[in-house]
Amino acid sequence: MRPETRYAKSGNLHVAYQVSGSGPVDLVWAPGTASHLELDWEWPKRAWLIERLGTFCRVVRFDKRGTGLSDRVGGAPTLEERIDDIRAVMDAARSEKAFIHGYSEGASMACLFGATYPERTLGLILWGAQARWVKTDDYSWGLTEEENEKMIKELEDNGVNSEYLTGAGAGVPKNDPAYLDWAIRYLRSAASPASFAALERMNSNIDIRAILPSIHVPTLVMNRTGDPVANVEAARDLAARISGARFVEYPGNTHSIALDDVDKILAEIEQFVVGRRGSASSDRVLATILFGDIVGSTDHVARLGDRKWRDLLDRYNLVVSKELSSFRGVEVKKTGDGFLATFDGPSRAIRCACSIRDSVRQIGIETRQGLHTGECEMINNDIGGISVHLAARIADAANPGKVLVSSTVKDLVAGSSFSFEDKGNRILKGVPGQWRLFQVEES
C-alpha cells in the first residue's frame, strides 16, 4: 500500500512527506533538485528501492519546499531553509534521530544538517554528490559558468527536456526510452520551468567545502564511475574532506542509483546502517557565530558619565536580548559592551545582526558586528575553537554601523535576498592565512 501524504509546518509553509517501512532506525531521504512523492511509486524500480529500504529502515521522504506536493515559493529556498524543512519533517514524523540520505543536490542539505544537528543525525548516506556544482579556479569539477547559464536559460525557455535529463542536469540513462518518458513527466510535475531554473541557479551558488571538516557523524559516500552529473573524483574529494568517511565507487554512466546493481548498493547501505545504530555524540557542532560591540563606548562614557552610560548600556543589552530571541539566537555571554551569540543558520544570524544594528541606532548607539560559520567546541555554557576567534576578528575588522561576514557565511546563504560588498582578502590577527570578507549591504 502506498503511504499517506502528510504535511509538516515549516514556518508558514507546508512540506509534504510520507513515512513507509518498518525498520528499527529512521532514514530521512533528502531528494535532489525536485521530486514528487506520489509519482515516485509509479516507476517500478523507484518503488522497489523505497520498499527495500523500508525492510531495514523507517523511511521518511519529503518534497522540498517549492517542489512536488509541498507549497510553492517565489524563487529558490536557501540551504538554511531546506534544513529547517528536514527538522520540521522529522518533528512531524516523530523522529528524534535519523540517518540522512542526501541524493545528488540533496547531499548539500544532508551535510549541513549533519554538521549543525549532530545530536539528531545517526549518520550521512550521500549519493552522487559534489561540494559545489560549478567550476572555479580552485575547483576543477562541474559545469563552466557558460555551460551552467546555457542550461538555466534552456530550462527557463522550455522547461525540462531530454537534453537536460540525459546530460549534466539529471544524468538519466539514454538507452531506456520508457524511463526517459516517465522522468520528463515526473520532473515537469515536480516543478515549473521558472522554478527549475531558479533551483538550478541556487544550486550553482552552493559551496559546502568549508563545512565538510565539521561533520563528525558516520558518513558513507557513493558514486558511479561515469556519472555525468557528479564527477567521481569530485565525490571522492568530498569524502576526503569528511573525517572517517567511507567512499564506495560503482560502475555506470548515469546519475541514477536504481540500476541492475541496486541490490549491492542497498546491501552496502544496510551494512552501514545496522553497523552504526548507536547515537552519534560530539561536543563539536557547526554554528554561525556572531560577535558584536558598541562603537565608541569610551566616548559615550566621557559624554554621559558613568550612571547615564550604565542606563544606556542596560537598554542596549535589552534590545540585543530581544533580537536574539526573535531570531533563535543563543546568547553565550556578554563581553563588556559587546556580546557573543550562536545560531543554527547563517540567514537568521545575518537578519538578527541587521536588526540589532537598526534597533540600537534608535537609542543613539552604533555597532560593529562580525559573522562566521564554523565548528565550535561546546565547553559547559561557553564555546571555543578557531571559528570563535575568527568571528571575533571579523567583528574587529567591521566598519562602524556595518555587518561583516566571512566567505563561508556568504556561500551558505546562496539564493537568499542578501546583497554583499566584497571587501577583499584580509589578514586577521592571530588567525592563519588570508580570509575573504563581505559587508552586508543595507536595504
Coordinates of N, CA and C in Angstrom, one line a residue, residues 10-186:
S10 N 6.6 24.1 8.3 CA 8.0 24.7 8.5 C 7.8 26.2 8.3
G11 N 7.7 26.9 9.5 CA 7.3 28.3 9.4 C 5.9 28.4 9.0
N12 N 5.6 29.1 7.9 CA 4.2 29.2 7.4 C 4.0 28.3 6.2
L13 N 5.0 27.5 5.9 CA 4.9 26.6 4.7 C 4.5 25.2 5.1
H14 N 3.8 24.5 4.1 CA 3.5 23.1 4.3 C 4.5 22.3 3.5
V15 N 5.2 21.4 4.1 CA 6.1 20.5 3.5 C 5.5 19.1 3.4
A16 N 5.3 18.5 2.2 CA 4.7 17.2 2.1 C 5.7 16.1 2.4
Y17 N 5.3 15.1 3.2 CA 6.1 14.0 3.5 C 5.3 12.7 3.5
Q18 N 6.0 11.6 3.4 CA 5.5 10.2 3.5 C 6.4 9.4 4.4
V19 N 5.8 8.5 5.2 CA 6.5 7.6 6.0 C 6.2 6.1 5.6
S20 N 7.2 5.3 5.3 CA 7.0 3.9 4.9 C 8.0 3.1 5.5
G21 N 7.8 1.8 5.5 CA 8.8 0.8 6.1 C 8.6 0.6 7.5
S22 N 9.3 -0.4 8.0 CA 9.1 -0.8 9.5 C 10.5 -1.2 10.1
G23 N 11.6 -0.6 9.5 CA 12.9 -0.9 10.1 C 13.1 -0.3 11.4
P24 N 14.1 -0.7 12.2 CA 14.3 -0.3 13.5 C 14.9 1.1 13.7
V25 N 15.4 1.7 12.6 CA 16.0 3.0 12.6 C 15.4 3.9 11.6
D26 N 15.4 5.2 11.8 CA 14.8 6.1 10.8 C 15.8 6.6 9.8
L27 N 15.4 6.7 8.5 CA 16.2 7.2 7.4 C 15.4 8.3 6.7
V28 N 15.9 9.6 6.7 CA 15.3 10.7 6.1 C 15.9 10.9 4.7
W29 N 15.1 10.9 3.7 CA 15.6 11.0 2.3 C 15.5 12.4 1.9
A30 N 16.7 13.1 1.7 CA 16.7 14.5 1.2 C 16.9 14.4 -0.3
P31 N 15.9 14.7 -1.1 CA 15.9 14.5 -2.6 C 16.8 15.5 -3.3
G32 N 17.0 15.2 -4.6 CA 17.7 16.1 -5.5 C 17.0 17.4 -5.8
T33 N 17.2 18.0 -6.9 CA 16.7 19.3 -7.2 C 15.2 19.4 -7.1
A34 N 14.5 18.4 -7.6 CA 13.0 18.4 -7.5 C 12.5 16.9 -7.4
S35 N 11.4 16.7 -6.7 CA 10.8 15.4 -6.5 C 9.3 15.5 -6.4
H36 N 8.7 14.3 -6.5 CA 7.2 14.2 -6.4 C 6.9 12.9 -5.7
L37 N 6.5 13.0 -4.4 CA 6.3 11.8 -3.5 C 5.4 10.8 -4.2
E38 N 4.3 11.2 -4.7 CA 3.3 10.2 -5.2 C 3.7 9.6 -6.5
L39 N 4.3 10.4 -7.4 CA 4.8 9.8 -8.7 C 6.0 8.9 -8.5
D40 N 6.7 9.0 -7.3 CA 7.8 8.0 -7.1 C 7.3 6.6 -7.2
W41 N 6.1 6.3 -6.8 CA 5.5 5.0 -6.8 C 5.1 4.4 -8.1
E42 N 5.1 5.3 -9.2 CA 4.7 4.9 -10.5 C 5.8 4.2 -11.3
W43 N 7.0 4.3 -10.9 CA 8.1 3.7 -11.6 C 8.6 2.5 -10.8
P44 N 8.4 1.3 -11.3 CA 8.7 0.0 -10.5 C 10.0 0.0 -9.8
K45 N 11.1 0.4 -10.5 CA 12.4 0.4 -9.8 C 12.5 1.4 -8.7
R46 N 11.9 2.5 -8.8 CA 12.0 3.5 -7.8 C 11.1 3.0 -6.6
A47 N 9.9 2.5 -6.9 CA 9.1 2.0 -5.8 C 9.7 0.8 -5.1
W48 N 10.4 -0.1 -5.9 CA 11.1 -1.2 -5.2 C 12.2 -0.7 -4.3
L49 N 12.9 0.3 -4.8 CA 14.0 0.8 -4.0 C 13.5 1.3 -2.6
I50 N 12.4 2.1 -2.6 CA 11.9 2.6 -1.4 C 11.4 1.5 -0.5
E51 N 10.7 0.5 -1.1 CA 10.2 -0.6 -0.3 C 11.4 -1.4 0.3
R52 N 12.4 -1.6 -0.5 CA 13.6 -2.4 0.1 C 14.3 -1.6 1.2
L53 N 14.4 -0.3 1.1 CA 14.9 0.5 2.2 C 14.1 0.3 3.4
G54 N 12.8 0.1 3.2 CA 11.8 0.0 4.3 C 11.9 -1.3 5.1
T55 N 12.7 -2.3 4.5 CA 12.9 -3.5 5.3 C 13.9 -3.4 6.4
F56 N 14.7 -2.4 6.4 CA 15.7 -2.2 7.5 C 15.7 -0.8 8.0
C57 N 14.8 0.1 7.5 CA 14.7 1.5 8.0 C 13.2 1.9 8.0
R58 N 12.9 2.8 8.8 CA 11.6 3.5 8.7 C 11.9 4.7 7.8
V59 N 11.4 4.8 6.6 CA 11.8 5.7 5.6 C 10.9 7.0 5.6
V60 N 11.5 8.1 5.8 CA 10.8 9.4 5.8 C 11.2 10.2 4.6
R61 N 10.3 10.3 3.6 CA 10.7 11.1 2.3 C 9.8 12.3 2.3
F62 N 10.4 13.4 1.7 CA 9.6 14.6 1.6 C 10.0 15.3 0.3
D63 N 9.0 16.2 -0.1 CA 9.3 17.1 -1.3 C 9.8 18.4 -0.7
K64 N 10.9 18.9 -1.2 CA 11.4 20.2 -0.7 C 10.4 21.3 -1.0
R65 N 10.4 22.3 -0.2 CA 9.5 23.5 -0.4 C 9.7 24.0 -1.9
G66 N 8.6 24.3 -2.5 CA 8.7 24.8 -3.9 C 8.6 23.7 -4.9
T67 N 8.6 22.4 -4.5 CA 8.6 21.3 -5.4 C 7.5 20.3 -5.0
G68 N 7.2 19.4 -6.0 CA 6.3 18.3 -5.7 C 5.0 18.7 -5.1
L69 N 4.6 18.1 -4.0 CA 3.4 18.3 -3.3 C 3.5 19.4 -2.2
S70 N 4.7 19.9 -2.0 CA 4.9 21.0 -1.0 C 4.4 22.3 -1.5
D71 N 4.3 23.3 -0.6 CA 3.9 24.7 -1.0 C 4.9 25.2 -2.0
R72 N 4.4 26.0 -3.0 CA 5.2 26.7 -3.9 C 5.7 28.0 -3.2
V73 N 6.9 28.4 -3.6 CA 7.5 29.6 -3.1 C 8.1 30.4 -4.2
G74 N 8.2 31.7 -4.0 CA 8.9 32.5 -5.0 C 10.4 32.3 -5.0
G75 N 11.0 32.1 -6.1 CA 12.4 31.9 -6.2 C 12.8 30.5 -5.7
A76 N 14.0 30.4 -5.1 CA 14.5 29.1 -4.6 C 14.9 29.3 -3.1
P77 N 14.6 28.2 -2.3 CA 14.9 28.3 -0.9 C 16.4 28.2 -0.7
T78 N 16.9 28.8 0.4 CA 18.3 28.6 0.8 C 18.6 27.3 1.4
L79 N 19.8 26.9 1.6 CA 20.2 25.7 2.3 C 19.7 25.7 3.7
E80 N 19.7 26.9 4.4 CA 19.3 27.0 5.7 C 17.8 26.7 5.8
E81 N 17.0 27.2 4.9 CA 15.5 27.0 4.9 C 15.3 25.5 4.6
R82 N 16.1 24.9 3.8 CA 16.0 23.5 3.5 C 16.2 22.6 4.7
I83 N 17.2 22.9 5.5 CA 17.5 22.1 6.7 C 16.4 22.4 7.8
D84 N 15.8 23.6 7.8 CA 14.7 23.8 8.6 C 13.6 22.8 8.2
D85 N 13.4 22.6 6.9 CA 12.3 21.7 6.5 C 12.6 20.2 6.9
I86 N 13.9 19.8 6.9 CA 14.2 18.5 7.4 C 13.9 18.3 8.8
R87 N 14.2 19.3 9.6 CA 13.9 19.3 11.1 C 12.4 19.3 11.3
A88 N 11.6 20.1 10.5 CA 10.2 20.1 10.6 C 9.6 18.8 10.3
V89 N 10.1 18.1 9.2 CA 9.5 16.8 8.8 C 9.9 15.8 9.9
M90 N 11.1 15.8 10.4 CA 11.4 14.9 11.5 C 10.5 15.0 12.7
D91 N 10.3 16.3 13.1 CA 9.4 16.5 14.2 C 8.0 16.0 13.9
A92 N 7.5 16.3 12.7 CA 6.1 15.8 12.4 C 6.0 14.3 12.4
A93 N 7.1 13.7 11.9 CA 7.1 12.2 11.8 C 7.6 11.6 13.1
R94 N 7.8 12.4 14.1 CA 8.2 11.9 15.5 C 9.5 11.1 15.4
S95 N 10.5 11.7 14.7 CA 11.8 11.1 14.5 C 12.8 11.9 15.3
E96 N 13.3 11.4 16.4 CA 14.3 12.1 17.2 C 15.7 12.1 16.5
K97 N 16.0 11.0 16.0 CA 17.4 10.8 15.3 C 17.2 10.0 14.1
A98 N 18.0 10.3 13.1 CA 17.8 9.5 11.8 C 19.1 9.6 11.0
F99 N 19.3 8.6 10.1 CA 20.3 8.7 9.1 C 19.7 9.6 8.0
I100 N 20.5 10.5 7.5 CA 20.1 11.4 6.5 C 20.7 11.0 5.1
H101 N 19.8 10.6 4.2 CA 20.3 10.2 2.9 C 20.1 11.3 1.9
G102 N 21.3 11.9 1.5 CA 21.3 13.0 0.6 C 21.6 12.5 -0.8
Y103 N 20.6 12.7 -1.7 CA 20.7 12.3 -3.1 C 21.0 13.5 -3.9
S104 N 22.1 13.4 -4.7 CA 22.5 14.5 -5.6 C 22.6 15.8 -4.8
E105 N 21.9 16.8 -5.3 CA 22.0 18.1 -4.6 C 21.5 18.1 -3.2
G106 N 20.7 17.1 -2.9 CA 20.2 16.8 -1.5 C 21.3 16.5 -0.5
A107 N 22.5 16.1 -1.1 CA 23.6 15.9 -0.2 C 24.1 17.1 0.5
S108 N 23.9 18.3 -0.2 CA 24.3 19.6 0.5 C 23.5 19.8 1.7
M109 N 22.2 19.6 1.6 CA 21.3 19.7 2.7 C 21.7 18.7 3.8
A110 N 22.0 17.5 3.4 CA 22.3 16.4 4.4 C 23.6 16.8 5.2
C111 N 24.6 17.3 4.5 CA 25.9 17.7 5.1 C 25.7 18.8 6.1
L112 N 25.0 19.8 5.7 CA 24.7 21.0 6.5 C 23.9 20.6 7.8
F113 N 22.9 19.7 7.6 CA 22.1 19.3 8.7 C 23.0 18.4 9.7
G114 N 23.8 17.5 9.1 CA 24.6 16.6 10.0 C 25.6 17.4 10.8
A115 N 26.2 18.5 10.2 CA 27.1 19.3 10.9 C 26.5 20.2 11.9
T116 N 25.3 20.7 11.6 CA 24.6 21.6 12.5 C 23.8 20.8 13.6
Y117 N 23.3 19.7 13.3 CA 22.5 18.9 14.3 C 23.0 17.5 14.5
P118 N 24.3 17.4 15.0 CA 24.8 16.0 15.2 C 24.0 15.2 16.2
E119 N 23.3 15.9 17.1 CA 22.6 15.2 18.1 C 21.3 14.5 17.5
R120 N 20.9 14.9 16.3 CA 19.8 14.3 15.6 C 20.1 13.5 14.4
T121 N 21.4 13.3 14.2 CA 21.9 12.6 13.0 C 22.7 11.4 13.4
L122 N 22.1 10.2 13.0 CA 22.8 9.0 13.2 C 24.0 8.8 12.2
G123 N 23.8 9.3 11.1 CA 24.9 9.2 10.0 C 24.4 9.8 8.7
L124 N 25.3 10.0 7.8 CA 25.0 10.5 6.5 C 25.3 9.5 5.4
I125 N 24.3 9.4 4.5 CA 24.5 8.5 3.3 C 24.3 9.4 2.1
L126 N 25.4 9.6 1.3 CA 25.4 10.6 0.3 C 25.6 9.8 -1.1
W127 N 24.7 10.1 -2.0 CA 24.8 9.5 -3.4 C 24.9 10.6 -4.4
G128 N 25.9 10.5 -5.3 CA 26.0 11.4 -6.4 C 26.2 12.8 -6.0
A129 N 27.2 13.1 -5.2 CA 27.3 14.4 -4.6 C 28.6 15.1 -4.9
Q130 N 28.6 16.4 -5.0 CA 29.8 17.2 -5.1 C 29.7 18.4 -4.1
A131 N 30.8 18.9 -3.7 CA 30.8 20.0 -2.8 C 30.3 21.3 -3.4
R132 N 30.4 21.5 -4.7 CA 29.9 22.5 -5.5 C 29.6 22.0 -6.9
W133 N 28.9 22.8 -7.7 CA 28.4 22.2 -9.0 C 29.0 23.0 -10.2
V134 N 29.6 24.1 -9.9 CA 30.2 25.0 -11.0 C 31.7 25.1 -10.8
K135 N 32.5 25.0 -11.8 CA 33.9 25.1 -11.7 C 34.4 26.5 -11.2
T136 N 35.5 26.5 -10.5 CA 36.2 27.7 -10.2 C 37.7 27.5 -10.4
D137 N 38.4 28.5 -10.1 CA 39.9 28.4 -10.3 C 40.5 27.3 -9.3
D138 N 39.8 27.1 -8.2 CA 40.3 26.1 -7.2 C 39.4 24.9 -7.1
Y139 N 38.6 24.7 -8.1 CA 37.7 23.5 -8.1 C 37.4 23.1 -9.5
S140 N 38.0 22.0 -9.9 CA 38.0 21.7 -11.4 C 36.9 20.8 -11.9
W141 N 35.9 20.5 -11.0 CA 34.8 19.7 -11.5 C 33.5 20.5 -11.6
G142 N 32.6 20.0 -12.5 CA 31.3 20.7 -12.6 C 31.3 21.4 -14.0
L143 N 30.1 22.1 -14.2 CA 29.9 22.9 -15.4 C 30.7 24.2 -15.3
T144 N 31.1 24.7 -16.5 CA 31.7 26.0 -16.5 C 30.5 27.0 -16.3
E145 N 30.9 28.3 -16.0 CA 29.8 29.3 -15.8 C 29.0 29.4 -17.1
E146 N 29.6 29.3 -18.3 CA 28.9 29.5 -19.5 C 27.9 28.3 -19.7
E147 N 28.4 27.1 -19.5 CA 27.6 25.9 -19.6 C 26.4 25.9 -18.6
N148 N 26.7 26.4 -17.4 CA 25.6 26.5 -16.4 C 24.5 27.5 -16.8
E149 N 24.9 28.6 -17.3 CA 24.0 29.7 -17.7 C 23.2 29.2 -18.9
K150 N 23.8 28.5 -19.8 CA 23.1 27.9 -21.0 C 22.0 26.9 -20.5
M151 N 22.3 26.1 -19.6 CA 21.4 25.1 -19.1 C 20.2 25.8 -18.4
I152 N 20.5 26.8 -17.6 CA 19.4 27.6 -16.9 C 18.5 28.3 -17.9
K153 N 19.1 28.9 -18.9 CA 18.3 29.6 -20.0 C 17.4 28.6 -20.7
E154 N 17.9 27.4 -21.0 CA 17.1 26.4 -21.6 C 15.9 26.0 -20.7
L155 N 16.2 25.8 -19.4 CA 15.1 25.5 -18.5 C 14.0 26.6 -18.4
E156 N 14.5 27.9 -18.4 CA 13.6 29.0 -18.4 C 12.7 29.0 -19.6
D157 N 13.3 28.7 -20.8 CA 12.6 28.8 -22.1 C 11.7 27.6 -22.3
N158 N 12.2 26.4 -22.0 CA 11.5 25.2 -22.5 C 11.2 24.2 -21.4
G159 N 11.6 24.5 -20.1 CA 11.4 23.5 -19.1 C 12.3 22.3 -19.3
V160 N 12.0 21.2 -18.5 CA 12.8 20.0 -18.6 C 12.6 19.3 -19.9
N161 N 13.7 19.0 -20.6 CA 13.7 18.2 -21.8 C 14.7 17.1 -21.8
S162 N 14.8 16.3 -22.9 CA 15.6 15.1 -22.9 C 17.1 15.5 -22.8
E163 N 17.5 16.7 -23.3 CA 18.9 17.1 -23.2 C 19.3 17.3 -21.7
Y164 N 18.4 18.0 -21.0 CA 18.7 18.2 -19.6 C 18.7 16.9 -18.8
L165 N 17.8 16.0 -19.1 CA 17.7 14.7 -18.4 C 18.9 13.8 -18.6
T166 N 19.3 13.7 -19.8 CA 20.4 12.8 -20.1 C 21.8 13.4 -19.9
G167 N 21.9 14.7 -19.7 CA 23.2 15.3 -19.6 C 23.5 15.7 -18.1
A168 N 24.1 16.8 -17.9 CA 24.6 17.2 -16.6 C 23.5 17.6 -15.7
G169 N 22.2 17.7 -16.2 CA 21.1 18.1 -15.3 C 20.6 17.0 -14.4
A170 N 20.4 15.8 -15.0 CA 19.8 14.7 -14.2 C 20.5 13.4 -14.5
G171 N 21.3 13.2 -15.6 CA 22.1 12.0 -15.8 C 21.2 10.8 -16.0
V172 N 20.1 10.9 -16.6 CA 19.2 9.7 -16.8 C 19.8 8.9 -17.9
P173 N 19.7 7.5 -17.8 CA 20.2 6.6 -18.9 C 19.6 6.9 -20.3
K174 N 20.5 7.0 -21.3 CA 20.0 7.4 -22.6 C 19.4 6.2 -23.3
N175 N 19.7 5.0 -22.9 CA 19.2 3.7 -23.6 C 18.0 3.2 -23.0
D176 N 17.2 4.0 -22.3 CA 15.9 3.5 -21.7 C 14.8 4.5 -22.0
P177 N 14.2 4.4 -23.3 CA 13.2 5.4 -23.7 C 12.0 5.5 -22.7
A178 N 11.6 4.3 -22.2 CA 10.4 4.3 -21.3 C 10.7 5.1 -20.0
Y179 N 11.9 4.9 -19.5 CA 12.3 5.6 -18.3 C 12.4 7.1 -18.6
L180 N 13.0 7.4 -19.7 CA 13.2 8.8 -20.1 C 11.8 9.6 -20.2
D181 N 10.8 8.9 -20.8 CA 9.5 9.5 -20.9 C 8.9 9.7 -19.6
W182 N 9.0 8.7 -18.7 CA 8.5 8.9 -17.3 C 9.2 10.0 -16.6
A183 N 10.5 10.1 -16.7 CA 11.3 11.1 -16.0 C 10.9 12.5 -16.4
I184 N 10.7 12.7 -17.7 CA 10.2 14.0 -18.2 C 8.9 14.4 -17.5
R185 N 8.0 13.5 -17.5 CA 6.7 13.7 -16.9 C 6.8 14.0 -15.4
Y186 N 7.7 13.2 -14.8 CA 7.9 13.3 -13.3 C 8.5 14.7 -13.0

